[in-house]
Amino acid sequence: MAIFLFNNPRRHRKSMRLKSGFTLVETLVAITILTLALGGPMTLATRSIKDSLASRNKVVAFYLAHEAIEYVKNKRDSNFLYQICFTSNGPIPPNSPPPSCPTALTNWLDGQSSVLSSLNCTPLLFDGSNYSCSSGSSTIFSRQVTMTNPDGSPLPITGNEIKVEATVTWTDYGQRTVTLTQNMFNLAP
């Protein structure tokens, strides 16, 4: 009988039942901790990918706007360098007899409409290496370039200065816009 006092079979079965396996509450707590431990890094990774794509698109938009400004500058510089002037009747050949190139600013860009038509695209097209208005597949980017007088009044240009504004818009996680503005001067004396 002394053996039963120290080794009670009922008591032994009860303690074995309590120690064997996990309870439902322990399992739910473990799953919750595991979900929280994995959920944070997964959310962070998803957010990082989204932010890197948004940053890449912003850089592309900035370069597309900058390209438009540089294109207008290049037109102005080429026309000055090669002494190409444009009047309402069309181009004046280089080294033509008087009247020589007028100094009005409207003439150092070969007709603002032709310059702008090659830059304004909705949407811009991408051919694998270059963005353009003529060939390639559609992109999320649209570009609008305007030339005005420095005070904002519309063309025709009245002085020796123009304001060129390039705006690129795109949609990724909301409507986004990049706008660059530059004032340019007539190089002709």
Short mmCIF file of N, CA and C in Angstrom, two decimals:
data_model
loop_
_atom_site.label_atom_id
_atom_site.label_comp_id
_atom_site.label_asym_id
_atom_site.label_seq_id
_atom_site.Cartn_x
_atom_site.Cartn_y
_atom_site.Cartn_z
N MET A 1 0.80 -1.18 0.00
CA MET A 1 0.00 0.00 0.00
C MET A 1 0.85 1.26 0.00
N ALA A 2 1.96 1.15 0.51
CA ALA A 2 2.87 2.29 0.52
C ALA A 2 3.25 2.68 -0.91
N ILE A 3 3.26 1.74 -1.76
CA ILE A 3 3.59 2.03 -3.15
C ILE A 3 2.51 2.90 -3.78
N PHE A 4 1.26 2.64 -3.45
CA PHE A 4 0.17 3.45 -3.98
C PHE A 4 0.19 4.88 -3.48
N LEU A 5 0.68 5.09 -2.29
CA LEU A 5 0.74 6.45 -1.77
C LEU A 5 1.70 7.31 -2.58
N PHE A 6 2.80 6.72 -2.95
CA PHE A 6 3.79 7.51 -3.68
C PHE A 6 3.63 7.41 -5.19
N ASN A 7 2.90 6.42 -5.63
CA ASN A 7 2.75 6.23 -7.05
C ASN A 7 1.28 6.04 -7.38
N ASN A 8 0.48 7.07 -7.27
CA ASN A 8 -0.95 7.03 -7.51
C ASN A 8 -1.21 6.99 -9.01
N PRO A 9 -1.84 5.92 -9.55
CA PRO A 9 -2.05 5.82 -10.98
C PRO A 9 -2.99 6.88 -11.52
N ARG A 10 -4.01 7.27 -10.77
CA ARG A 10 -4.91 8.31 -11.26
C ARG A 10 -4.18 9.64 -11.39
N ARG A 11 -3.42 9.94 -10.42
CA ARG A 11 -2.66 11.19 -10.44
C ARG A 11 -1.64 11.18 -11.58
N HIS A 12 -1.06 10.06 -11.82
CA HIS A 12 -0.06 9.93 -12.88
C HIS A 12 -0.71 10.13 -14.26
N ARG A 13 -1.91 9.55 -14.49
CA ARG A 13 -2.61 9.73 -15.75
C ARG A 13 -2.99 11.19 -15.98
N LYS A 14 -3.43 11.87 -14.94
CA LYS A 14 -3.83 13.26 -15.03
C LYS A 14 -2.65 14.16 -15.39
N SER A 15 -1.51 13.94 -14.78
CA SER A 15 -0.34 14.77 -15.08
C SER A 15 0.20 14.48 -16.48
N MET A 16 0.08 13.24 -16.94
CA MET A 16 0.53 12.88 -18.28
C MET A 16 -0.35 13.59 -19.32
N ARG A 17 -1.66 13.64 -19.06
CA ARG A 17 -2.57 14.29 -19.97
C ARG A 17 -2.26 15.79 -20.09
N LEU A 18 -1.93 16.45 -19.03
CA LEU A 18 -1.62 17.87 -19.04
C LEU A 18 -0.30 18.17 -19.75
N LYS A 19 0.64 17.27 -19.73
CA LYS A 19 1.96 17.53 -20.30
C LYS A 19 2.09 17.05 -21.74
N SER A 20 1.20 16.28 -22.23
CA SER A 20 1.37 15.74 -23.58
C SER A 20 0.72 16.65 -24.63
N GLY A 21 1.55 17.19 -25.62
CA GLY A 21 1.05 17.98 -26.73
C GLY A 21 0.75 19.43 -26.39
N PHE A 22 0.43 20.22 -27.46
CA PHE A 22 0.11 21.63 -27.31
C PHE A 22 -1.41 21.81 -27.23
N THR A 23 -1.80 22.81 -26.52
CA THR A 23 -3.22 23.12 -26.48
C THR A 23 -3.55 24.02 -27.66
N LEU A 24 -4.80 24.24 -27.91
CA LEU A 24 -5.25 25.09 -29.00
C LEU A 24 -4.78 26.53 -28.79
N VAL A 25 -4.80 27.02 -27.58
CA VAL A 25 -4.37 28.38 -27.28
C VAL A 25 -2.89 28.55 -27.57
N GLU A 26 -2.08 27.59 -27.19
CA GLU A 26 -0.65 27.67 -27.46
C GLU A 26 -0.37 27.69 -28.95
N THR A 27 -1.12 26.89 -29.69
CA THR A 27 -0.94 26.84 -31.14
C THR A 27 -1.32 28.18 -31.78
N LEU A 28 -2.43 28.76 -31.37
CA LEU A 28 -2.84 30.07 -31.90
C LEU A 28 -1.84 31.16 -31.57
N VAL A 29 -1.30 31.15 -30.37
CA VAL A 29 -0.28 32.14 -29.99
C VAL A 29 0.96 31.97 -30.86
N ALA A 30 1.38 30.73 -31.09
CA ALA A 30 2.56 30.48 -31.92
C ALA A 30 2.34 30.96 -33.36
N ILE A 31 1.17 30.71 -33.91
CA ILE A 31 0.86 31.15 -35.27
C ILE A 31 0.82 32.67 -35.35
N THR A 32 0.27 33.33 -34.34
CA THR A 32 0.22 34.79 -34.32
C THR A 32 1.62 35.38 -34.28
N ILE A 33 2.47 34.84 -33.45
CA ILE A 33 3.86 35.33 -33.36
C ILE A 33 4.59 35.12 -34.67
N LEU A 34 4.40 33.96 -35.29
CA LEU A 34 5.03 33.67 -36.57
C LEU A 34 4.54 34.62 -37.66
N THR A 35 3.24 34.89 -37.69
CA THR A 35 2.66 35.82 -38.67
C THR A 35 3.23 37.22 -38.50
N LEU A 36 3.32 37.68 -37.26
CA LEU A 36 3.88 39.01 -37.02
C LEU A 36 5.36 39.07 -37.38
N ALA A 37 6.07 38.01 -37.12
CA ALA A 37 7.51 37.99 -37.42
C ALA A 37 7.76 38.00 -38.93
N LEU A 38 6.92 37.35 -39.70
CA LEU A 38 7.10 37.32 -41.16
C LEU A 38 6.37 38.45 -41.87
N GLY A 39 5.29 38.95 -41.30
CA GLY A 39 4.49 40.01 -41.93
C GLY A 39 5.23 41.33 -42.03
N GLY A 40 5.97 41.71 -41.03
CA GLY A 40 6.70 42.98 -41.05
C GLY A 40 7.71 43.05 -42.18
N PRO A 41 8.62 42.07 -42.28
CA PRO A 41 9.57 42.12 -43.39
C PRO A 41 8.93 42.02 -44.78
N MET A 42 7.84 41.27 -44.90
CA MET A 42 7.16 41.17 -46.20
C MET A 42 6.53 42.51 -46.58
N THR A 43 5.92 43.19 -45.63
CA THR A 43 5.35 44.51 -45.88
C THR A 43 6.44 45.50 -46.26
N LEU A 44 7.55 45.44 -45.56
CA LEU A 44 8.68 46.32 -45.85
C LEU A 44 9.23 46.06 -47.25
N ALA A 45 9.36 44.80 -47.64
CA ALA A 45 9.86 44.47 -48.97
C ALA A 45 8.90 44.97 -50.05
N THR A 46 7.61 44.78 -49.85
CA THR A 46 6.62 45.25 -50.82
C THR A 46 6.67 46.76 -50.96
N ARG A 47 6.76 47.46 -49.86
CA ARG A 47 6.82 48.92 -49.88
C ARG A 47 8.11 49.40 -50.57
N SER A 48 9.21 48.72 -50.33
CA SER A 48 10.48 49.09 -50.95
C SER A 48 10.41 48.95 -52.46
N ILE A 49 9.81 47.88 -52.95
CA ILE A 49 9.68 47.68 -54.40
C ILE A 49 8.81 48.78 -55.00
N LYS A 50 7.70 49.09 -54.35
CA LYS A 50 6.79 50.14 -54.83
C LYS A 50 7.51 51.49 -54.88
N ASP A 51 8.26 51.82 -53.82
CA ASP A 51 8.98 53.10 -53.77
C ASP A 51 10.09 53.17 -54.81
N SER A 52 10.78 52.05 -55.06
CA SER A 52 11.85 52.08 -56.06
C SER A 52 11.28 52.26 -57.47
N LEU A 53 10.13 51.67 -57.75
CA LEU A 53 9.49 51.88 -59.06
C LEU A 53 9.04 53.33 -59.22
N ALA A 54 8.48 53.90 -58.16
CA ALA A 54 8.06 55.31 -58.22
C ALA A 54 9.27 56.23 -58.42
N SER A 55 10.37 55.93 -57.76
CA SER A 55 11.59 56.74 -57.91
C SER A 55 12.14 56.62 -59.33
N ARG A 56 12.15 55.41 -59.88
CA ARG A 56 12.63 55.21 -61.23
C ARG A 56 11.79 56.02 -62.22
N ASN A 57 10.47 55.99 -62.06
CA ASN A 57 9.60 56.74 -62.96
C ASN A 57 9.81 58.24 -62.83
N LYS A 58 10.10 58.71 -61.63
CA LYS A 58 10.35 60.14 -61.44
C LYS A 58 11.65 60.57 -62.13
N VAL A 59 12.66 59.73 -62.06
CA VAL A 59 13.93 60.03 -62.73
C VAL A 59 13.73 60.03 -64.25
N VAL A 60 13.00 59.05 -64.78
CA VAL A 60 12.73 59.00 -66.21
C VAL A 60 11.97 60.25 -66.64
N ALA A 61 10.97 60.65 -65.86
CA ALA A 61 10.19 61.84 -66.20
C ALA A 61 11.06 63.09 -66.19
N PHE A 62 11.96 63.20 -65.22
CA PHE A 62 12.86 64.35 -65.16
C PHE A 62 13.73 64.40 -66.41
N TYR A 63 14.28 63.27 -66.82
CA TYR A 63 15.13 63.24 -68.01
C TYR A 63 14.34 63.53 -69.29
N LEU A 64 13.09 63.08 -69.35
CA LEU A 64 12.26 63.39 -70.52
C LEU A 64 11.97 64.88 -70.62
N ALA A 65 11.71 65.52 -69.49
CA ALA A 65 11.49 66.98 -69.48
C ALA A 65 12.78 67.71 -69.84
N HIS A 66 13.89 67.25 -69.29
CA HIS A 66 15.18 67.87 -69.57
C HIS A 66 15.55 67.70 -71.04
N GLU A 67 15.25 66.56 -71.61
CA GLU A 67 15.51 66.31 -73.03
C GLU A 67 14.76 67.32 -73.91
N ALA A 68 13.54 67.62 -73.56
CA ALA A 68 12.76 68.57 -74.34
C ALA A 68 13.38 69.96 -74.30
N ILE A 69 13.81 70.38 -73.12
CA ILE A 69 14.46 71.70 -72.99
C ILE A 69 15.74 71.72 -73.82
N GLU A 70 16.52 70.65 -73.75
CA GLU A 70 17.77 70.59 -74.51
C GLU A 70 17.51 70.56 -76.01
N TYR A 71 16.42 69.95 -76.43
CA TYR A 71 16.07 69.92 -77.85
C TYR A 71 15.80 71.33 -78.36
N VAL A 72 15.05 72.10 -77.58
CA VAL A 72 14.77 73.49 -77.99
C VAL A 72 16.06 74.29 -78.04
N LYS A 73 16.94 74.10 -77.05
CA LYS A 73 18.24 74.79 -77.06
C LYS A 73 19.05 74.41 -78.29
N ASN A 74 19.04 73.12 -78.61
CA ASN A 74 19.80 72.64 -79.77
C ASN A 74 19.27 73.26 -81.06
N LYS A 75 17.96 73.38 -81.19
CA LYS A 75 17.37 74.02 -82.38
C LYS A 75 17.83 75.47 -82.47
N ARG A 76 17.78 76.17 -81.35
CA ARG A 76 18.21 77.57 -81.34
C ARG A 76 19.68 77.67 -81.74
N ASP A 77 20.53 76.85 -81.13
CA ASP A 77 21.96 76.93 -81.39
C ASP A 77 22.31 76.53 -82.83
N SER A 78 21.64 75.48 -83.34
CA SER A 78 21.91 75.04 -84.72
C SER A 78 21.50 76.11 -85.72
N ASN A 79 20.35 76.72 -85.50
CA ASN A 79 19.90 77.77 -86.41
C ASN A 79 20.86 78.96 -86.39
N PHE A 80 21.38 79.28 -85.24
CA PHE A 80 22.34 80.39 -85.14
C PHE A 80 23.65 80.00 -85.80
N LEU A 81 24.13 78.79 -85.50
CA LEU A 81 25.42 78.35 -86.03
C LEU A 81 25.42 78.27 -87.55
N TYR A 82 24.37 77.75 -88.12
CA TYR A 82 24.29 77.60 -89.57
C TYR A 82 23.59 78.77 -90.24
N GLN A 83 23.32 79.81 -89.47
CA GLN A 83 22.70 81.04 -89.96
C GLN A 83 21.42 80.75 -90.73
N ILE A 84 20.59 79.89 -90.15
CA ILE A 84 19.30 79.59 -90.75
C ILE A 84 18.27 80.46 -90.07
N CYS A 85 17.56 81.23 -90.87
CA CYS A 85 16.53 82.10 -90.33
C CYS A 85 15.20 81.70 -90.92
N PHE A 86 14.16 81.91 -90.14
CA PHE A 86 12.82 81.57 -90.60
C PHE A 86 11.94 82.81 -90.54
N THR A 87 11.21 83.01 -91.59
CA THR A 87 10.26 84.12 -91.64
C THR A 87 8.88 83.52 -91.89
N SER A 88 7.91 84.36 -92.04
CA SER A 88 6.56 83.87 -92.32
C SER A 88 6.50 83.18 -93.68
N ASN A 89 7.47 83.47 -94.58
CA ASN A 89 7.51 82.84 -95.91
C ASN A 89 8.35 81.57 -95.91
N GLY A 90 8.92 81.18 -94.78
CA GLY A 90 9.76 79.99 -94.72
C GLY A 90 11.20 80.34 -94.44
N PRO A 91 12.11 79.36 -94.62
CA PRO A 91 13.51 79.60 -94.27
C PRO A 91 14.20 80.54 -95.25
N ILE A 92 15.13 81.32 -94.72
CA ILE A 92 16.00 82.16 -95.54
C ILE A 92 17.30 81.38 -95.68
N PRO A 93 17.78 81.14 -96.89
CA PRO A 93 19.01 80.36 -97.06
C PRO A 93 20.19 81.05 -96.39
N PRO A 94 21.16 80.27 -95.91
CA PRO A 94 22.35 80.88 -95.30
C PRO A 94 23.07 81.79 -96.29
N ASN A 95 23.65 82.84 -95.79
CA ASN A 95 24.44 83.80 -96.58
C ASN A 95 23.64 84.40 -97.73
N SER A 96 22.35 84.57 -97.54
CA SER A 96 21.53 85.18 -98.59
C SER A 96 21.78 86.69 -98.58
N PRO A 97 21.53 87.36 -99.72
CA PRO A 97 21.72 88.82 -99.75
C PRO A 97 20.70 89.50 -98.84
N PRO A 98 20.95 90.77 -98.50
CA PRO A 98 20.00 91.47 -97.62
C PRO A 98 18.59 91.38 -98.17
N PRO A 99 17.58 91.33 -97.35
CA PRO A 99 17.71 91.45 -95.89
C PRO A 99 18.24 90.16 -95.27
N SER A 100 19.19 90.33 -94.39
CA SER A 100 19.77 89.17 -93.71
C SER A 100 18.83 88.70 -92.62
N CYS A 101 19.31 87.80 -91.80
CA CYS A 101 18.47 87.23 -90.74
C CYS A 101 17.91 88.33 -89.86
N PRO A 102 16.60 88.35 -89.69
CA PRO A 102 16.04 89.29 -88.73
C PRO A 102 16.47 88.89 -87.32
N THR A 103 16.52 89.85 -86.45
CA THR A 103 16.97 89.53 -85.09
C THR A 103 15.82 89.17 -84.17
N ALA A 104 14.61 89.19 -84.69
CA ALA A 104 13.47 88.85 -83.83
C ALA A 104 13.60 87.40 -83.37
N LEU A 105 13.24 87.18 -82.15
CA LEU A 105 13.42 85.87 -81.54
C LEU A 105 12.64 84.78 -82.24
N THR A 106 11.54 85.13 -82.85
CA THR A 106 10.73 84.10 -83.51
C THR A 106 11.52 83.41 -84.60
N ASN A 107 12.61 83.98 -85.04
CA ASN A 107 13.36 83.41 -86.14
C ASN A 107 14.51 82.53 -85.69
N TRP A 108 14.86 82.51 -84.42
CA TRP A 108 15.92 81.57 -84.07
C TRP A 108 15.39 80.21 -83.69
N LEU A 109 14.11 80.04 -83.76
CA LEU A 109 13.51 78.71 -83.71
C LEU A 109 12.74 78.54 -85.00
N ASP A 110 12.91 77.40 -85.65
CA ASP A 110 12.34 77.22 -86.98
C ASP A 110 10.83 77.00 -86.93
N GLY A 111 10.16 78.05 -86.58
CA GLY A 111 8.70 77.96 -86.50
C GLY A 111 8.33 77.16 -85.26
N GLN A 112 7.88 77.84 -84.21
CA GLN A 112 7.66 77.18 -82.93
C GLN A 112 6.77 75.95 -83.03
N SER A 113 5.82 75.97 -83.94
CA SER A 113 4.90 74.83 -84.02
C SER A 113 5.62 73.56 -84.44
N SER A 114 6.62 73.65 -85.34
CA SER A 114 7.33 72.45 -85.76
C SER A 114 8.22 71.92 -84.64
N VAL A 115 8.79 72.82 -83.85
CA VAL A 115 9.61 72.39 -82.72
C VAL A 115 8.73 71.69 -81.69
N LEU A 116 7.60 72.29 -81.37
CA LEU A 116 6.74 71.74 -80.34
C LEU A 116 6.06 70.45 -80.77
N SER A 117 5.72 70.34 -82.06
CA SER A 117 5.01 69.13 -82.49
C SER A 117 5.89 67.90 -82.37
N SER A 118 7.21 68.05 -82.44
CA SER A 118 8.08 66.89 -82.31
C SER A 118 8.34 66.54 -80.84
N LEU A 119 7.90 67.39 -79.92
CA LEU A 119 8.14 67.15 -78.49
C LEU A 119 6.89 66.76 -77.72
N ASN A 120 5.74 67.26 -78.16
CA ASN A 120 4.48 67.02 -77.42
C ASN A 120 3.89 65.67 -77.82
N CYS A 121 3.80 64.78 -76.85
CA CYS A 121 3.28 63.44 -77.12
C CYS A 121 2.39 62.98 -75.98
N THR A 122 1.26 62.39 -76.34
CA THR A 122 0.38 61.77 -75.36
C THR A 122 -0.09 60.45 -75.93
N PRO A 123 0.40 59.34 -75.51
CA PRO A 123 1.53 59.12 -74.62
C PRO A 123 2.84 59.09 -75.40
N LEU A 124 3.95 59.16 -74.67
CA LEU A 124 5.25 58.96 -75.30
C LEU A 124 5.39 57.48 -75.65
N LEU A 125 6.13 57.20 -76.70
CA LEU A 125 6.35 55.83 -77.14
C LEU A 125 7.79 55.43 -76.84
N PHE A 126 8.00 54.15 -76.55
CA PHE A 126 9.35 53.65 -76.23
C PHE A 126 9.65 52.47 -77.14
N ASP A 127 10.78 52.54 -77.86
CA ASP A 127 11.12 51.48 -78.81
C ASP A 127 12.17 50.50 -78.27
N GLY A 128 12.42 50.54 -76.99
CA GLY A 128 13.42 49.65 -76.39
C GLY A 128 14.67 50.38 -75.99
N SER A 129 14.95 51.51 -76.64
CA SER A 129 16.12 52.31 -76.26
C SER A 129 15.83 53.80 -76.22
N ASN A 130 14.82 54.27 -76.95
CA ASN A 130 14.53 55.70 -77.01
C ASN A 130 13.04 55.98 -76.86
N TYR A 131 12.74 57.13 -76.28
CA TYR A 131 11.37 57.63 -76.21
C TYR A 131 11.15 58.56 -77.40
N SER A 132 9.98 58.48 -78.02
CA SER A 132 9.67 59.36 -79.14
C SER A 132 8.16 59.49 -79.28
N CYS A 133 7.75 60.29 -80.27
CA CYS A 133 6.33 60.44 -80.56
C CYS A 133 5.91 59.58 -81.73
N SER A 134 6.87 58.97 -82.44
CA SER A 134 6.54 58.34 -83.70
C SER A 134 6.55 56.82 -83.70
N SER A 135 7.42 56.17 -82.93
CA SER A 135 7.48 54.71 -83.02
C SER A 135 7.77 54.10 -81.66
N GLY A 136 7.25 52.90 -81.47
CA GLY A 136 7.45 52.18 -80.23
C GLY A 136 6.13 51.86 -79.56
N SER A 137 6.24 51.29 -78.39
CA SER A 137 5.02 50.93 -77.65
C SER A 137 4.67 52.03 -76.65
N SER A 138 3.41 52.12 -76.32
CA SER A 138 2.92 53.17 -75.43
C SER A 138 3.55 53.04 -74.04
N THR A 139 3.76 54.19 -73.41
CA THR A 139 4.29 54.22 -72.05
C THR A 139 3.29 54.96 -71.16
N ILE A 140 3.64 55.07 -69.88
CA ILE A 140 2.79 55.79 -68.94
C ILE A 140 3.05 57.29 -68.97
N PHE A 141 4.05 57.73 -69.74
CA PHE A 141 4.48 59.13 -69.75
C PHE A 141 3.83 59.92 -70.88
N SER A 142 3.48 61.18 -70.58
CA SER A 142 3.04 62.15 -71.57
C SER A 142 3.85 63.41 -71.37
N ARG A 143 4.20 64.08 -72.48
CA ARG A 143 5.02 65.29 -72.38
C ARG A 143 4.35 66.43 -73.11
N GLN A 144 4.34 67.60 -72.47
CA GLN A 144 3.79 68.82 -73.05
C GLN A 144 4.85 69.92 -72.91
N VAL A 145 5.21 70.55 -74.03
CA VAL A 145 6.20 71.62 -74.01
C VAL A 145 5.53 72.88 -74.52
N THR A 146 5.73 73.98 -73.80
CA THR A 146 5.17 75.26 -74.21
C THR A 146 6.28 76.30 -74.27
N MET A 147 6.14 77.22 -75.21
CA MET A 147 7.04 78.37 -75.30
C MET A 147 6.19 79.62 -75.22
N THR A 148 6.56 80.50 -74.31
CA THR A 148 5.83 81.74 -74.13
C THR A 148 6.83 82.88 -73.96
N ASN A 149 6.29 84.09 -73.93
CA ASN A 149 7.11 85.24 -73.55
C ASN A 149 7.44 85.10 -72.07
N PRO A 150 8.49 85.75 -71.60
CA PRO A 150 8.87 85.61 -70.19
C PRO A 150 7.76 85.98 -69.21
N ASP A 151 6.88 86.89 -69.62
CA ASP A 151 5.78 87.28 -68.72
C ASP A 151 4.62 86.30 -68.77
N GLY A 152 4.74 85.25 -69.59
CA GLY A 152 3.69 84.24 -69.69
C GLY A 152 2.71 84.47 -70.82
N SER A 153 2.83 85.61 -71.52
CA SER A 153 1.91 85.87 -72.63
C SER A 153 2.24 84.92 -73.79
N PRO A 154 1.23 84.56 -74.57
CA PRO A 154 1.44 83.58 -75.64
C PRO A 154 2.26 84.13 -76.79
N LEU A 155 2.64 83.22 -77.70
CA LEU A 155 3.38 83.59 -78.89
C LEU A 155 2.50 84.48 -79.76
N PRO A 156 3.00 85.32 -80.65
CA PRO A 156 4.38 85.39 -81.07
C PRO A 156 5.27 86.07 -80.03
N ILE A 157 6.53 85.71 -80.11
CA ILE A 157 7.50 86.22 -79.15
C ILE A 157 7.78 87.69 -79.47
N THR A 158 7.81 88.50 -78.42
CA THR A 158 7.92 89.94 -78.62
C THR A 158 9.29 90.50 -78.29
N GLY A 159 10.18 89.74 -77.69
CA GLY A 159 11.49 90.28 -77.31
C GLY A 159 12.61 89.34 -77.69
N ASN A 160 13.70 89.40 -76.95
CA ASN A 160 14.85 88.55 -77.21
C ASN A 160 14.95 87.40 -76.20
N GLU A 161 13.84 87.04 -75.62
CA GLU A 161 13.85 86.00 -74.60
C GLU A 161 12.55 85.19 -74.69
N ILE A 162 12.68 83.89 -74.46
CA ILE A 162 11.49 83.04 -74.39
C ILE A 162 11.57 82.21 -73.12
N LYS A 163 10.41 81.78 -72.69
CA LYS A 163 10.31 80.88 -71.54
C LYS A 163 9.85 79.53 -72.09
N VAL A 164 10.65 78.49 -71.86
CA VAL A 164 10.31 77.14 -72.31
C VAL A 164 9.97 76.33 -71.07
N GLU A 165 8.82 75.69 -71.12
CA GLU A 165 8.36 74.88 -69.99
C GLU A 165 8.03 73.48 -70.49
N ALA A 166 8.67 72.47 -69.90
CA ALA A 166 8.42 71.07 -70.26
C ALA A 166 7.77 70.38 -69.07
N THR A 167 6.61 69.79 -69.30
CA THR A 167 5.87 69.10 -68.24
C THR A 167 5.67 67.65 -68.66
N VAL A 168 6.09 66.74 -67.81
CA VAL A 168 5.89 65.31 -68.05
C VAL A 168 4.95 64.80 -66.97
N THR A 169 3.89 64.12 -67.38
CA THR A 169 2.94 63.55 -66.44
C THR A 169 2.88 62.04 -66.64
N TRP A 170 2.60 61.34 -65.55
CA TRP A 170 2.45 59.89 -65.60
C TRP A 170 1.62 59.45 -64.41
N THR A 171 1.14 58.22 -64.48
CA THR A 171 0.32 57.68 -63.41
C THR A 171 0.97 56.42 -62.87
N ASP A 172 1.38 56.47 -61.64
CA ASP A 172 1.78 55.27 -60.89
C ASP A 172 1.46 55.57 -59.44
N TYR A 173 0.53 54.86 -58.90
CA TYR A 173 0.08 55.10 -57.52
C TYR A 173 -0.41 56.53 -57.37
N GLY A 174 -1.08 57.04 -58.38
CA GLY A 174 -1.59 58.41 -58.38
C GLY A 174 -0.99 59.20 -59.53
N GLN A 175 -1.59 60.34 -59.85
CA GLN A 175 -1.11 61.21 -60.93
C GLN A 175 0.13 61.95 -60.46
N ARG A 176 1.20 61.91 -61.25
CA ARG A 176 2.46 62.57 -60.91
C ARG A 176 2.85 63.53 -62.03
N THR A 177 3.61 64.56 -61.68
CA THR A 177 4.03 65.57 -62.66
C THR A 177 5.43 66.07 -62.33
N VAL A 178 6.24 66.25 -63.37
CA VAL A 178 7.54 66.92 -63.27
C VAL A 178 7.52 68.07 -64.26
N THR A 179 7.86 69.27 -63.81
CA THR A 179 7.87 70.45 -64.69
C THR A 179 9.23 71.13 -64.59
N LEU A 180 9.85 71.37 -65.73
CA LEU A 180 11.10 72.13 -65.79
C LEU A 180 10.86 73.38 -66.63
N THR A 181 11.43 74.48 -66.19
CA THR A 181 11.27 75.76 -66.89
C THR A 181 12.65 76.37 -67.10
N GLN A 182 12.86 76.91 -68.29
CA GLN A 182 14.11 77.61 -68.56
C GLN A 182 13.86 78.77 -69.51
N ASN A 183 14.49 79.88 -69.21
CA ASN A 183 14.43 81.04 -70.09
C ASN A 183 15.62 80.98 -71.04
N MET A 184 15.38 81.25 -72.32
CA MET A 184 16.43 81.22 -73.32
C MET A 184 16.48 82.56 -74.03
N PHE A 185 17.67 82.91 -74.48
CA PHE A 185 17.88 84.20 -75.11
C PHE A 185 18.30 84.02 -76.55
N ASN A 186 18.01 85.04 -77.37
CA ASN A 186 18.41 85.05 -78.75
C ASN A 186 19.92 85.24 -78.81
N LEU A 187 20.62 84.36 -79.54
CA LEU A 187 22.07 84.46 -79.64
C LEU A 187 22.51 85.49 -80.66
N ALA A 188 21.64 85.83 -81.60
CA ALA A 188 22.00 86.81 -82.64
C ALA A 188 22.06 88.20 -82.04
N PRO A 189 23.02 89.00 -82.51
CA PRO A 189 23.14 90.39 -81.98
C PRO A 189 21.97 91.24 -82.39
#
